[in-house]
XYZ file of C-alpha atoms in Angstrom:
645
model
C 1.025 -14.656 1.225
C 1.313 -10.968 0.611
C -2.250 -10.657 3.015
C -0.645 -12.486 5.607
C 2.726 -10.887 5.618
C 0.566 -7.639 6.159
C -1.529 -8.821 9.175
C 1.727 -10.331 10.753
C 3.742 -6.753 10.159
C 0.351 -5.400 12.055
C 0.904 -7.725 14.945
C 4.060 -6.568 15.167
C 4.313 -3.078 14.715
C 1.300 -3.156 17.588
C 3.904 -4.895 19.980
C 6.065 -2.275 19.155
C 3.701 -0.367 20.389
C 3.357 -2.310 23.351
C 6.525 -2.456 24.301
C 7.595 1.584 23.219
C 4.649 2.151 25.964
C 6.269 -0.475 28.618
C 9.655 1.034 28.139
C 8.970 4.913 28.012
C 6.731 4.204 31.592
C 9.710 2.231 32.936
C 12.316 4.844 31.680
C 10.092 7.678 33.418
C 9.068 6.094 36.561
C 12.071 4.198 37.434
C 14.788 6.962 35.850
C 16.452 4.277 33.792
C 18.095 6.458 31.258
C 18.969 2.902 29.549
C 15.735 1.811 29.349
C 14.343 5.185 27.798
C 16.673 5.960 25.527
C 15.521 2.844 23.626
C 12.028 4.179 22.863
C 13.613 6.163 19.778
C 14.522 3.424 18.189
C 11.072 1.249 19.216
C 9.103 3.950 17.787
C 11.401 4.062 14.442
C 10.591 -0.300 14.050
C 7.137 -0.023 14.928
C 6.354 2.924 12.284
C 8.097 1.082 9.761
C 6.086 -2.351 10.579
C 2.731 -0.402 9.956
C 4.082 1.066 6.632
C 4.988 -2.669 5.378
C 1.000 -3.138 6.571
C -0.083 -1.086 4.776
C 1.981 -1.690 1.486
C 0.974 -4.802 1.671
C -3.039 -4.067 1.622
C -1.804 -1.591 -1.038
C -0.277 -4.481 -2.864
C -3.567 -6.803 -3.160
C -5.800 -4.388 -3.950
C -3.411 -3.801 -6.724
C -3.260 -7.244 -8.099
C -7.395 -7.157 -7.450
C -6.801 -10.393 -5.213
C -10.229 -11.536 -4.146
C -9.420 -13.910 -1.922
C -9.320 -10.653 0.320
C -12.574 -9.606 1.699
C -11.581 -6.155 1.685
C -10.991 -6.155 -1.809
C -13.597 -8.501 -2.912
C -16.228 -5.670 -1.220
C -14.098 -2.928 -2.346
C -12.615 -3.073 -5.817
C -13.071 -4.776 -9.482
C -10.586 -6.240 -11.571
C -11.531 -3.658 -14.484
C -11.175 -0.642 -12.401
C -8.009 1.808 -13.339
C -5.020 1.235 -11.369
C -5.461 4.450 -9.878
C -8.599 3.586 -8.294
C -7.486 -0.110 -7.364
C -4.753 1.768 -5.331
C -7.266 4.503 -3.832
C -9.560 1.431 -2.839
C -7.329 0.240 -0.723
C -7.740 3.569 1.718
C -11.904 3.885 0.200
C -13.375 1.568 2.919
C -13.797 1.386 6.713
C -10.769 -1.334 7.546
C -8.356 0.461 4.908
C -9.114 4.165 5.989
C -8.228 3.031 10.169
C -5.146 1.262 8.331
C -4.231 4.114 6.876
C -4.528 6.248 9.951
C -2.654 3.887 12.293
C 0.146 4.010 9.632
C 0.651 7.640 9.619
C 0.533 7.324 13.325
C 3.132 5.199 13.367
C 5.031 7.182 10.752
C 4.550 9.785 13.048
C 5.853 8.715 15.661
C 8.721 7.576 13.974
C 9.660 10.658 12.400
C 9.638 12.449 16.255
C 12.062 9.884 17.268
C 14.657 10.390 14.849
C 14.022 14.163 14.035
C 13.356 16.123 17.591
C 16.427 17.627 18.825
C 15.264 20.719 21.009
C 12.410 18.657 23.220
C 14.390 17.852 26.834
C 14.761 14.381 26.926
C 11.888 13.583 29.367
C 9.608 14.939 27.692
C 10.040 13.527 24.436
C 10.349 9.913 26.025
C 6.668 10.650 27.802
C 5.875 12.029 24.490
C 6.652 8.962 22.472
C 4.808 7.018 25.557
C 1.676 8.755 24.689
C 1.923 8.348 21.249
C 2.407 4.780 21.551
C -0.429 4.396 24.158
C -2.893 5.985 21.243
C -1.555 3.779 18.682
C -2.316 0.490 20.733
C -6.038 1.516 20.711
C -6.275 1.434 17.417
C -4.066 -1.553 17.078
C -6.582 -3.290 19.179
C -9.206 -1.924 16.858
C -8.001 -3.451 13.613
C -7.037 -6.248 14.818
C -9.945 -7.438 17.076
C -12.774 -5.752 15.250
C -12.106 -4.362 11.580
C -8.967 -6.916 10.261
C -8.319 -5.572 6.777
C -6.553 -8.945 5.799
C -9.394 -11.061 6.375
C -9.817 -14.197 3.733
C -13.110 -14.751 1.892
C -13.400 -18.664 0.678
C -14.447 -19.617 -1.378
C -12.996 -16.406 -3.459
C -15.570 -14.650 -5.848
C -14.643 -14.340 -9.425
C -14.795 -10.144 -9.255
C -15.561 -7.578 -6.522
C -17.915 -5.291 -6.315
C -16.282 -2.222 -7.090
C -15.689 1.049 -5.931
C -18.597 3.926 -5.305
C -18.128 5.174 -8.504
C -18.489 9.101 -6.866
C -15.068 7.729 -5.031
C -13.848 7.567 -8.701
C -12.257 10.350 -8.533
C -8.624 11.807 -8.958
C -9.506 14.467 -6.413
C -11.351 11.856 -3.897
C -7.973 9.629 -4.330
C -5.880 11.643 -2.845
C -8.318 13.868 -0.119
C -8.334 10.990 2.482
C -4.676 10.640 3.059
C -4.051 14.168 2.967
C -6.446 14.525 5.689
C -5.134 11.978 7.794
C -1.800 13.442 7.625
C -3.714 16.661 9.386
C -6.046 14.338 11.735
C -2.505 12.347 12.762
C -0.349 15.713 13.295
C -3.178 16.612 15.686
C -2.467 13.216 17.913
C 1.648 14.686 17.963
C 0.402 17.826 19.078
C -1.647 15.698 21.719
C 1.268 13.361 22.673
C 3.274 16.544 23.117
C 0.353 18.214 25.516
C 0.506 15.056 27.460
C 4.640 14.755 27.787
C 4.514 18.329 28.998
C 1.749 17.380 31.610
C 3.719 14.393 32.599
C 7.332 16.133 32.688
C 5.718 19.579 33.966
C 7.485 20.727 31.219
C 5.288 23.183 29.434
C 7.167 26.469 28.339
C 8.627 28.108 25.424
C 11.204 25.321 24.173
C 8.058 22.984 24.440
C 6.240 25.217 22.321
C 8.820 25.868 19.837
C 9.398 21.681 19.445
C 5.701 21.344 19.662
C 4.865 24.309 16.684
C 5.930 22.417 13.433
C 4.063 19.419 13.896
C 1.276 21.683 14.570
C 1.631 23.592 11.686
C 1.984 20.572 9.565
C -0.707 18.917 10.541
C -2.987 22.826 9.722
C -1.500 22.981 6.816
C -2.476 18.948 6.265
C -6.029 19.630 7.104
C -6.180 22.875 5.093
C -5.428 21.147 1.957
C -7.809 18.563 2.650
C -10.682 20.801 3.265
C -10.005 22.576 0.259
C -9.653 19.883 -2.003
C -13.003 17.932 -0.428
C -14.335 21.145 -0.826
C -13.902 21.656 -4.666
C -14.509 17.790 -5.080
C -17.936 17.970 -3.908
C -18.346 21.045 -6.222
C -17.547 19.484 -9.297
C -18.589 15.778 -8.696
C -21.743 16.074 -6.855
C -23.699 17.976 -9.277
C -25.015 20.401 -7.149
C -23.358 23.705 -7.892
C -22.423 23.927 -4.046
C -18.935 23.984 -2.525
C -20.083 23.570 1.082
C -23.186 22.366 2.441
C -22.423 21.684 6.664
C -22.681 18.256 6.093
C -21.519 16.286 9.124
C -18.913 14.882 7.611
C -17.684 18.540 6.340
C -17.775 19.512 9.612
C -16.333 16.774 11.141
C -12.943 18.234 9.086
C -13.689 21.232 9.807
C -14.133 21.191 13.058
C -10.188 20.017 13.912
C -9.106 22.562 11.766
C -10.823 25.142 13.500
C -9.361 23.631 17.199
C -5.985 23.534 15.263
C -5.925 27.125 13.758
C -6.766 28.453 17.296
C -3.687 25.818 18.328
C -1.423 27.260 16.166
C -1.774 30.993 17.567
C -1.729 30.159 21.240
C 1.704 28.559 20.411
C 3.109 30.832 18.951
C 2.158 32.868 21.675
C 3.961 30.213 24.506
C 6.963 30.623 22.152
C 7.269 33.613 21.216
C 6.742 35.547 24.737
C 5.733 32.648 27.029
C 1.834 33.133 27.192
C -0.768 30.846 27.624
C 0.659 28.506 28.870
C -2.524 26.355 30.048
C -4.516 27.472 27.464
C -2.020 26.165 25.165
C -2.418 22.616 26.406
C -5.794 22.611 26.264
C -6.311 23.361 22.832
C -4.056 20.440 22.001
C -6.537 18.198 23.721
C -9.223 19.525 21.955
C -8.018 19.683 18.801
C -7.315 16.204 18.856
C -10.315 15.423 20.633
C -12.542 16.887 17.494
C -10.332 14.573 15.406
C -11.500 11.852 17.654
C -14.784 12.663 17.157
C -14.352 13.433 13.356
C -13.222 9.950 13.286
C -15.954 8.485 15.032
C -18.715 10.292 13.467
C -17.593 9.144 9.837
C -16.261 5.334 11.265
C -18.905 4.029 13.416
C -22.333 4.001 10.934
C -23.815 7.013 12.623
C -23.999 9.151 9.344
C -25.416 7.940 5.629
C -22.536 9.490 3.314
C -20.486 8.967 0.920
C -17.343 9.830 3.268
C -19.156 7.180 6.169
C -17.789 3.422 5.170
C -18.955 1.972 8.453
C -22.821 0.767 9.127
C -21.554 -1.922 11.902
C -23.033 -0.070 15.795
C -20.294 -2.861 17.206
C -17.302 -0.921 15.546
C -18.830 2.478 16.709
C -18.669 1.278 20.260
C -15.147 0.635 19.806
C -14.548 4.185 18.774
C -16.676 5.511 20.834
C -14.672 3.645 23.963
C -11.302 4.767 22.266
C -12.502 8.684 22.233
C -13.651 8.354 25.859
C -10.530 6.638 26.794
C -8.178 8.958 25.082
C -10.139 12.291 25.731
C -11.111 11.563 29.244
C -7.901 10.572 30.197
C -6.909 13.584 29.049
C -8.924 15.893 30.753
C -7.976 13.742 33.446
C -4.123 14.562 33.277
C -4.873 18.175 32.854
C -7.122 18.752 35.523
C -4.624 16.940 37.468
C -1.854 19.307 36.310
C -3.216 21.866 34.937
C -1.775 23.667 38.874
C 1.576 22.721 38.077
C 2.035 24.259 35.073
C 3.406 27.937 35.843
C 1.250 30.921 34.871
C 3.515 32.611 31.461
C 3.994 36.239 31.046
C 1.303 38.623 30.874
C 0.314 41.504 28.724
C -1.852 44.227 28.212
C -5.132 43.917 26.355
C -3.818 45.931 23.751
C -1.054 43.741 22.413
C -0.590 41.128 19.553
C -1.066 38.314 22.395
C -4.518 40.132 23.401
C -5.344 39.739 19.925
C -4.639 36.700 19.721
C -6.556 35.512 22.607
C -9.539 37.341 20.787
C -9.049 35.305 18.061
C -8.973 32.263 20.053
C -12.016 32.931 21.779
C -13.824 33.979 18.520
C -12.173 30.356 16.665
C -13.700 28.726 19.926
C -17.221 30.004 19.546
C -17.424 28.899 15.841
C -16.268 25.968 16.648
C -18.894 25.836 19.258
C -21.402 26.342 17.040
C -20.823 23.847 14.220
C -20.260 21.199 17.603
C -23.277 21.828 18.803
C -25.124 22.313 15.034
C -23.417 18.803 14.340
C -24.145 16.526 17.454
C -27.561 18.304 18.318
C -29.553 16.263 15.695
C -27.889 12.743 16.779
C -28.387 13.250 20.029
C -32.164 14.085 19.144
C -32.296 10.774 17.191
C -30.948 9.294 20.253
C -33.873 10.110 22.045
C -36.249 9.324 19.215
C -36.621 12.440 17.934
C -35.992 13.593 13.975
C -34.634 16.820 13.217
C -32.169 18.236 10.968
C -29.957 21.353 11.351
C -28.547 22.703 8.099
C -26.945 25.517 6.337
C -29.922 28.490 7.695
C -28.253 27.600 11.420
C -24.906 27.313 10.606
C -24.964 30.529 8.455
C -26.950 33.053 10.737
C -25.317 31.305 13.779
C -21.566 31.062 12.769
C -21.116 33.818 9.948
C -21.185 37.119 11.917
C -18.954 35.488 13.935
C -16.599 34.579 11.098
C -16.955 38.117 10.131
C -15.360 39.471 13.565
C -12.712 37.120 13.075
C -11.498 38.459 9.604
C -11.835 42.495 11.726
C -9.518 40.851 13.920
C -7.455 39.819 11.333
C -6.502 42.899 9.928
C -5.809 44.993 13.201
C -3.856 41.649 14.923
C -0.123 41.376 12.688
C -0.558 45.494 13.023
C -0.482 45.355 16.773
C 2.968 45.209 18.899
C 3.888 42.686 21.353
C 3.073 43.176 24.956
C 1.255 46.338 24.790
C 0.431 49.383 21.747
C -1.370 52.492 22.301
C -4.712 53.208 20.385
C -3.499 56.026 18.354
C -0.749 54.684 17.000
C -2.751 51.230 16.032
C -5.333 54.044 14.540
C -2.244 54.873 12.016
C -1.368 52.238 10.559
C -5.494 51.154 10.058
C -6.117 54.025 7.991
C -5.461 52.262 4.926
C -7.161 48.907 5.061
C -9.891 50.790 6.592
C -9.846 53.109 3.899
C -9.839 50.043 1.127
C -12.711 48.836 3.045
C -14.853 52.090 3.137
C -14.105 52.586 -0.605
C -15.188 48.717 -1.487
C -18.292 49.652 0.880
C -19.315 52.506 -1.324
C -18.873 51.099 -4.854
C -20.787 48.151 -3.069
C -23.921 50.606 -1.955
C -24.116 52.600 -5.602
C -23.665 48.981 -7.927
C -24.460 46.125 -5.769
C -27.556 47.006 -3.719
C -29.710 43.967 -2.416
C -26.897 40.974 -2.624
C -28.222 39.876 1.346
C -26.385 41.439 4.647
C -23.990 38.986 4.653
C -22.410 38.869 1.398
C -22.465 42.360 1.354
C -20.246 42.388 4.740
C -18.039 40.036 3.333
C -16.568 41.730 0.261
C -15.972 45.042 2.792
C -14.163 42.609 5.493
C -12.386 40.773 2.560
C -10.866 43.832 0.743
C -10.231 45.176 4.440
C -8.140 42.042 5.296
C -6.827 41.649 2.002
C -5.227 45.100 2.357
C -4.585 44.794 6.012
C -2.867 41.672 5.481
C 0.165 43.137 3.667
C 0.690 45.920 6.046
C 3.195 43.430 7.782
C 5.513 43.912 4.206
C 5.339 47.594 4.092
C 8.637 49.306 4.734
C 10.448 46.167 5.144
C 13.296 45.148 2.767
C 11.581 42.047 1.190
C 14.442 40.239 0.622
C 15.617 40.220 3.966
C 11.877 39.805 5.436
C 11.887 36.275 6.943
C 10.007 33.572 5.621
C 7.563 32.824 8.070
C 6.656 36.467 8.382
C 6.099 35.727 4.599
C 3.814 32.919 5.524
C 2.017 34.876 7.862
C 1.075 37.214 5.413
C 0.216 34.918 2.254
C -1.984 33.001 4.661
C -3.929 36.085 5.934
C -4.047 37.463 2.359
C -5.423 33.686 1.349
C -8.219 34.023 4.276
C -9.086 37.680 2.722
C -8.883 35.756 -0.946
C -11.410 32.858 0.690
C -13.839 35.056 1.798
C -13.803 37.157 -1.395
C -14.866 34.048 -3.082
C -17.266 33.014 -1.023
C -19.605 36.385 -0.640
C -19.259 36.577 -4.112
C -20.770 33.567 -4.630
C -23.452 34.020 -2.178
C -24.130 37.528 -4.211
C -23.541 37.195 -7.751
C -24.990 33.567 -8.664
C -26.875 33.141 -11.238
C -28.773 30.269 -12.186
C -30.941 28.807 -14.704
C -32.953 25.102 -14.461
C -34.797 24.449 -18.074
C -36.366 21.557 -19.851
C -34.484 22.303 -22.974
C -35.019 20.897 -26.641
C -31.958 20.380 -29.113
C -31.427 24.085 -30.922
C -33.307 25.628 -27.599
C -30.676 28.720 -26.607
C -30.805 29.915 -22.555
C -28.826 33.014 -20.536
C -27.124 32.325 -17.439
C -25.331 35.441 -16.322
C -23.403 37.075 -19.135
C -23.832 33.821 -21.474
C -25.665 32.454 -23.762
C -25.921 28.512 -23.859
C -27.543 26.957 -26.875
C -28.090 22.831 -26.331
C -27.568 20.646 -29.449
C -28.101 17.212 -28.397
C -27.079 13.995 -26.807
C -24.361 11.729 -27.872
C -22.919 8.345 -26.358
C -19.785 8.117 -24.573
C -17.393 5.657 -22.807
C -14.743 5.181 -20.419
C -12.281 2.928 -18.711
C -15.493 1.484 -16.728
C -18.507 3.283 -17.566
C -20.534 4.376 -20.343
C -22.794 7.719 -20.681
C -25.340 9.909 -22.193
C -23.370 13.203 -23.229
C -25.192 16.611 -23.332
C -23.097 18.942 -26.211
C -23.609 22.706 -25.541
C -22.134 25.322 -27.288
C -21.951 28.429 -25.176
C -20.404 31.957 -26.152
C -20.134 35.290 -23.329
C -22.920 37.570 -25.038
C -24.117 37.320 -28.254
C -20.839 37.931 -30.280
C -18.408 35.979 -28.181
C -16.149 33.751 -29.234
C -18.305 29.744 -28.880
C -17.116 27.242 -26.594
C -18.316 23.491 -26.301
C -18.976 21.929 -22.360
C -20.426 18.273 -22.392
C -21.930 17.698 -19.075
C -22.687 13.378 -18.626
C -24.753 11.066 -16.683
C -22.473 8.057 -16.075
C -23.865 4.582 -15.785
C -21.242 2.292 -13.692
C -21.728 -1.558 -13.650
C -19.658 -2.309 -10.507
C -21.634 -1.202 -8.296
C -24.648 -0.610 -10.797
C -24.773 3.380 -10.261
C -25.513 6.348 -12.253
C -23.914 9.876 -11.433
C -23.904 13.656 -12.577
C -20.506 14.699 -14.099
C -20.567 18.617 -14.718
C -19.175 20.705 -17.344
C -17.371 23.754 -15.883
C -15.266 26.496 -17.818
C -13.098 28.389 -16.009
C -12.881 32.218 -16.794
C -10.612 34.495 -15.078
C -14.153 36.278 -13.306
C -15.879 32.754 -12.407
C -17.086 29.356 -13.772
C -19.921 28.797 -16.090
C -21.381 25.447 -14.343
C -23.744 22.996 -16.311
C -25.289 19.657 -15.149
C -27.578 16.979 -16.987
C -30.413 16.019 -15.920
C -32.971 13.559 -16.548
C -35.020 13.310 -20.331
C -38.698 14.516 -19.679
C -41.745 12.162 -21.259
C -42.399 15.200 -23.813
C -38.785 14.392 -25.480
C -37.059 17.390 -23.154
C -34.206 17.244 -20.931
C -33.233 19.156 -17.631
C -30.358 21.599 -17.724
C -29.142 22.853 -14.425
C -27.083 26.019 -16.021
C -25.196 28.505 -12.953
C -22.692 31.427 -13.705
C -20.711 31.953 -10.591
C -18.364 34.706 -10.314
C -15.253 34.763 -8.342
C -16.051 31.291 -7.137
C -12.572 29.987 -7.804
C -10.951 32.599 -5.348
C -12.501 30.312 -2.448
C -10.302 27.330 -3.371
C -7.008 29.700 -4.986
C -7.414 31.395 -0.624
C -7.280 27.799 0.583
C -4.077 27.047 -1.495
C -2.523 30.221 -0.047
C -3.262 29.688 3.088
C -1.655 26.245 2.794
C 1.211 27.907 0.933
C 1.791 30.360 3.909
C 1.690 27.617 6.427
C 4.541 25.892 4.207
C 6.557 29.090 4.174
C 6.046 29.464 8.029
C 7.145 26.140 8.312
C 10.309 26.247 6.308
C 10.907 29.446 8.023
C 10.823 27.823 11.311
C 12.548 25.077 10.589
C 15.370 27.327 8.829
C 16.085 29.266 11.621
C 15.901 26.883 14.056
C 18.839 24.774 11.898
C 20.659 27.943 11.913
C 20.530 28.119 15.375
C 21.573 24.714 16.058
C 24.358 25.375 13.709
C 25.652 28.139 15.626
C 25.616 26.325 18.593
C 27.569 23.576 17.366
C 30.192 25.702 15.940
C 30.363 27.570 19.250
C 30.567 24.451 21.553
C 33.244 22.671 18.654
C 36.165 25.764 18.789
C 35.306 27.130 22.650
């Protein structure tokens, strides 16, 4: 019963849809104020309806109830709870589940928390929220029903991908949806503007926490796929432009441009049309993000979905929701009023750079990412990979960081070169110092590494300047935020040229007793040993590895796992974490002369890339608080003025 009280809460929370659409058109076009003021508490039913849904597909694959084709394909009976719960979001039908229930959420959470949006708008706004939902409603529900029976019902299931298995993996799909969804509010709130002609700074101010939710959202997802397919892959790599990396990174590029341009719009009323745009696109590479790891188009492990059919219906919803878009703005896009202007010296000309310099990275990882399935398309085979994407997008992410240090320094509306000249002198100065120790100790680490330690200590530096002078404890929050994020891009990129310069690794067929070097250690391998888990067994590798020959020893155990349900063997490294890197060490396969294959990398600094991702999160929290703080405050003063005259 618990599958069919799911399916029937998804039948109705996609009438609630329905009718949330039906009544926001009627309360626009017809100016019943009666009518519209009932879409709050539509939207409020219809997101709780899709979180019963989903409970409920929670709930099954939780009691491992195989009368449930989902969970029959999906889980086993002997898997930990943990992963019985993740299943239920590891699979095509669960995942769009999943999404249309933080839609709904969502949506919910507009209606009974926005206050500042006028009242047209946010009715329009809940209309075009509603009008996305239905699509996917329709695509659940027609094509990919996550309740279906199986009968007769099997005796077990067929278990998770064990590389799914994962702690990390559990919790990186919803935390991306949460960033993927907060894109469609930002979308919804584009196309209320559009409708209402209501695009200025109040709109942006409503419109920039959902935004920066939805970045921060995304950020944490990237970061955490990120160091999941470092340690569980095997491969000693933390980013490889996959397409389904890209497809998450992609949004979060559109979204970090977002996120400038409206703070521009409402902070001094600028880009206006620009600002609307970027919505649309942002969501638009979620769309595709979606579609690219839904319809079957990609072999991964992040792609559930082989079925061409269900692809169609994605494809269709993306064309549908984009070019509708487009559609609306092009149809609009005269109506909205041109914002203030500037000179091209100013924080908002810097910001524009950055926009434009976000847009052509994006650009290129678009175009790197569809190029080769559009080639297959037409029968060709190609593949574009990490060369491209490196050489293409890198310098480019390089002029970004220069821009980051001189924008925060720059003053609204216009500055004046010399002055801006001032207050460089000391990032600059870090930079040319970090340059120099760089020529006389680090010479031949590749062009681009080498550029990115200068630019990181630059920004790092440069990032602070914000803080200097100020009294700290009365600096507000966001401005806070602004600068822990920065400093977390300047900690990133750190991380990352260090990796690309300093890595060291070492591949061996090794005999018990056999010692090897990798960087500043010295690994000695003394066997293989059994092991077993909750639901798999392994061969165990036991290394004993010690920094230089009289440091203190250290054990790893890096595993092959052997999984019965589905029958699959994986790679599960040993890493140790030291305050100046990670000594990484994989097992590989037993030779026929008795050896076995040790993949052995010392990689300095390489946790700094995923510590500048958590910052940067950790700033867009602050901001957000901040935000939200002061706008509270300002409602509160309000109040108090209108309650005693």
């Amino acid at each position: 019963m618990i599958a069919e009280a799911g399916l029937a809460a998804l039948w109705l929370a996609a009438a609630m849809a329905l009718l949330q659409l039906a009544m926001a058109s009627i309360g626009l076009r017809a100016r019943r104020a009666d009518v519209a003021v009932a879409v709050r508490p539509v939207a409020v039913v219809g997101g709780v309806l899709g979180l019963v849904s989903f409970l409920c597909l929670v709930a099954v694959f939780m009691r491992s109830d195989m009368s449930v084709l989902l969970v029959a394909e999906n889980s086993h009976s002997a898997k930990p709870m943990l992963y019985k719960i993740a299943g239920a979001w590891g699979n095509h039908e669960g995942s769009m589940l999943l999404w249309v229930m933080v839609l709904g959420i969502a949506g919910a959470a507009i209606a009974l928390l926005e206050k500042r949006l006028e009242e047209r708008t946010l009715v329009a706004t809940l209309g075009a929220q509603a009008a996305i939902a239905l699509g996917f409603f329709a695509f659940l529900l027609l094509a990919s029903n996550p309740f279906a029976r199986v009968d007769p019902a099997p005796a077990d299931g067929n278990g998770l991908n064990p590389l799914l298995q994962d702690p990390g993996l559990a919790f990186h799909p919803p935390t991306l949806y949460l960033g993927y969804v907060g894109l469609s509010v930002a979308f919804s709130f584009a196309v209320g503007a559009l409708v209402t002609r209501d695009v200025g700074p109040a709109f942006a101010r409503a419109m920039r926490p959902w935004v920066l939710a939805a970045w921060i959202f995304l950020t944490l997802g990237i970061t955490a796929g990120s160091y999941w397919a470092y340690y569980e892959l095997g491969w000693g790599g933390w980013w490889f432009w996959d397409p389904v990396e890209n497809a998450s990174l992609m949004p979060w590029l559109a979204a970090t441009a977002l996120l400038h341009s409206v703070t521009v719009l409402a902070t001094r009323d600028g880009l206006r049309a620009w600002t609307i745009m970027l919505a649309v696109v942002a969501f638009s590479m979620s769309m595709i993000g979606t579609f690219l790891v839904r319809s079957g188009i990609l072999t991964s492990v992040h792609a559930f979905a082989v079925d061409p059919t269900r692809g169609s219906f994605i494809l269709a919803l993306l064309a549908l929701y984009i070019g509708g878009a487009m559609l609306l703005f092009a149809l609009r896009v005269g109506t909205v009023k041109a914002g203030t202007t500037f000179e091209l010296l100013s924080r908002e000309g810097a910001l524009v750079l950055n926009n434009l310099l976000l847009t052509v990275i994006l650009g290129v990882v678009l175009i790197g990412t569809l190029y080769p399935i559009v080639a297959q398309a037409g029968g060709v085979q190609l593949s574009i990979g990490p060369p491209f994407f490196n050489k293409a997008a890198g310098p480019v992410a390089l002029a970004l960081m220069m821009v980051l240090v001189a924008g925060p320094l720059i003053r609204w509306r216009r500055d004046a070169w010399d002055s801006l000249a001032s207050r460089l002198i000391v990032p600059i100065g870090a930079a040319m110092l970090t340059l120099g120790l760089l020529v006389v100790f680090a010479r031949g680490i590749g062009v681009l590494p080498f550029a990115g330690l200068v630019v990181a200590v630059g920004v790092g530096v440069g990032s602070l300047a914000p803080l200097w002078g100020r009294n700290l404890r009365r600096t507000p929050l966001f401005t806070w935020g602004m600068v822990i994020a920065h400093l977390g891009a300047a900690v990133s990129l750190f991380g990352m040229a260090s990796d690309s310069a300093f890595t060291k690794e070492t591949l061996v067929a090794a005999r018990p007793g056999q010692t090897v070097r990798s960087g500043p250690f010295e690994v000695t391998f003394t066997g293989i040993s059994p092991a077993i888990g909750p639901n798999w067994s392994a061969l165990e590798g036991r290394l004993v590895a010690r920094r230089g020959a009289d440091g203190t020893p250290f054990p790893m155990r890096p595993q092959q796992r052997f999984f019965a349900n589905p029958p699959t063997t994986t790679n599960e490294a040993a890493i140790a974490t030291r305050i100046d890197g990670q000594l990484y060490a994989v097992l590989g396969a037993q030779g026929q002369d008795g050896t076995w294959q040790l993949r052995i990398w010392w990689k300095p600094f390489v946790t700094l890339i995923w510590l500048g991702g958590a910052l940067i999160a950790l700033g867009g929290a602050l901001s957000l608080l901040g935000r939200v703080w002061r706008a509270g405050q300002v409602e509160r003063v309000r109040a108090k003025e209108a309650r005693y005259g």
